[in-house]
Each structure stands twice: as structure tokens, then as C-alpha cells.
Amino acid sequence: MIPPEHVLRFFISEDEQLDDLIILHHDKFEMCTTDKALYEAMGSIKEYDQFNKPKLAKFLEVVKILPEEKKILTHERVEQLRKLALKKRNGKI
């Protein structure tokens, strides 16, 4: 299950490990996320982000989207997701 902060990271940053997992190894793993996670990630993209539209198409091609009840996306939640998505990592997703 891919959480919203990883969905956002995939769309707006260069994360070789995450990119490889989704783009190259999608046939080895069943990857899922929720429509809520996708909604939160898409709603957290800023105008100045380097949003990669082909990554969105690939994501929708290989990741199973499961329904989940959504809430209104607040500015606080956007900032929380962006902080998680853009923080430095220690080799793990």
C-alpha cells in the first residue's frame, strides 16, 4: 500500500528507489493505493513543483486504486504531506 506522501514524492521529486519500484518492478509486486491517497497527493502539488505528467500516467497504469472515504484536503494536511514527501531519506521508502 503506497501512502500519500510517497505518491507525492513519486510525482514531484527524483527518488531513484521509488521510481524504480513503480516504473521498472511493477510486475514483481502488487502495488495499491487509495483514491484518497491519490487525491491528497495531487492536491498537494504546488505550481512551482516539477510535476511529471508521464509519471502520473505510469502510476495509473501500474498501481491499483482502491476506494476510501475522503475528507476535505486542508492547508495543514498539504504541508504535512509535503514535509514528509520532501524530507531527506535514509535509504528506505
CSV table of C-alpha atoms in Angstrom, one decimal:
chain,number,residue,atom,x,y,z
A,1,MET,CA,0.0,0.0,0.0
A,2,ILE,CA,1.6,3.3,-1.1
A,3,PRO,CA,0.8,6.2,1.3
A,4,PRO,CA,0.0,9.7,0.0
A,5,GLU,CA,3.4,11.1,0.9
A,6,HIS,CA,5.1,8.5,-1.3
A,7,VAL,CA,2.7,9.1,-4.1
A,8,LEU,CA,3.5,12.8,-3.9
A,9,ARG,CA,7.2,12.1,-3.8
A,10,PHE,CA,6.9,10.0,-6.9
A,11,PHE,CA,5.2,12.8,-8.8
A,12,ILE,CA,7.4,15.8,-7.8
A,13,SER,CA,10.9,14.6,-6.9
A,14,GLU,CA,13.6,12.3,-8.2
A,15,ASP,CA,13.7,9.3,-5.9
A,16,GLU,CA,15.5,6.6,-7.7
A,17,GLN,CA,14.4,3.8,-5.4
A,18,LEU,CA,10.7,4.7,-5.6
A,19,ASP,CA,10.9,5.4,-9.3
A,20,ASP,CA,12.5,2.0,-10.0
A,21,LEU,CA,10.0,0.2,-7.8
A,22,ILE,CA,7.0,1.7,-9.6
A,23,ILE,CA,8.3,2.1,-13.1
A,24,LEU,CA,10.6,-0.9,-13.5
A,25,HIS,CA,9.4,-3.5,-11.0
A,26,HIS,CA,5.7,-3.1,-11.0
A,27,ASP,CA,5.3,-6.7,-12.4
A,28,LYS,CA,7.1,-8.2,-9.4
A,29,PHE,CA,4.8,-6.5,-6.7
A,30,GLU,CA,1.2,-5.8,-6.4
A,31,MET,CA,1.1,-2.1,-5.7
A,32,CYS,CA,-2.0,-0.4,-4.3
A,33,THR,CA,-3.0,2.9,-3.0
A,34,THR,CA,-6.3,4.6,-2.3
A,35,ASP,CA,-8.2,7.2,-4.2
A,36,LYS,CA,-7.9,9.3,-1.0
A,37,ALA,CA,-4.1,9.0,-1.1
A,38,LEU,CA,-4.0,9.9,-4.8
A,39,TYR,CA,-6.4,12.8,-4.1
A,40,GLU,CA,-4.2,14.1,-1.3
A,41,ALA,CA,-1.0,13.8,-3.3
A,42,MET,CA,-2.5,15.5,-6.4
A,43,GLY,CA,-4.0,18.2,-4.2
A,44,SER,CA,-0.6,18.8,-2.6
A,45,ILE,CA,1.3,19.6,-5.8
A,46,LYS,CA,2.3,23.3,-6.0
A,47,GLU,CA,2.6,25.4,-9.2
A,48,TYR,CA,6.4,25.5,-8.8
A,49,ASP,CA,6.8,21.8,-8.5
A,50,GLN,CA,8.4,19.8,-11.3
A,51,PHE,CA,5.3,17.7,-11.8
A,52,ASN,CA,6.0,14.9,-14.2
A,53,LYS,CA,2.8,14.1,-16.1
A,54,PRO,CA,4.2,10.9,-17.7
A,55,LYS,CA,4.8,9.6,-14.2
A,56,LEU,CA,1.1,10.1,-13.4
A,57,ALA,CA,0.1,8.1,-16.5
A,58,LYS,CA,2.6,5.3,-15.5
A,59,PHE,CA,1.3,5.4,-11.9
A,60,LEU,CA,-2.3,5.0,-13.0
A,61,GLU,CA,-1.2,2.1,-15.3
A,62,VAL,CA,0.6,0.0,-12.7
A,63,VAL,CA,-0.9,0.9,-9.3
A,64,LYS,CA,-4.3,-0.5,-8.3
A,65,ILE,CA,-6.5,2.3,-6.9
A,66,LEU,CA,-8.8,1.3,-4.0
A,67,PRO,CA,-11.8,3.4,-2.8
A,68,GLU,CA,-11.6,5.1,0.5
A,69,GLU,CA,-13.7,7.8,2.1
A,70,LYS,CA,-12.2,11.2,1.5
A,71,LYS,CA,-12.2,14.4,3.7
A,72,ILE,CA,-11.6,17.9,2.6
A,73,LEU,CA,-7.9,18.5,2.0
A,74,THR,CA,-6.7,21.3,4.3
A,75,HIS,CA,-3.6,23.5,4.0
A,76,GLU,CA,-2.3,21.8,7.1
A,77,ARG,CA,-2.6,18.4,5.6
A,78,VAL,CA,-0.9,19.6,2.4
A,79,GLU,CA,2.0,21.0,4.4
A,80,GLN,CA,2.3,17.8,6.4
A,81,LEU,CA,2.4,15.7,3.2
A,82,ARG,CA,4.9,17.9,1.5
A,83,LYS,CA,7.2,17.8,4.6
A,84,LEU,CA,7.0,14.0,4.6
A,85,ALA,CA,7.4,13.7,0.8
A,86,LEU,CA,10.4,16.0,0.5
A,87,LYS,CA,12.4,15.2,3.6
A,88,LYS,CA,15.8,13.5,3.3
A,89,ARG,CA,15.6,9.8,3.5
A,90,ASN,CA,17.9,7.2,5.0
A,91,GLY,CA,17.8,4.6,2.2
A,92,LYS,CA,14.3,3.4,2.8
A,93,ILE,CA,11.0,4.3,1.3
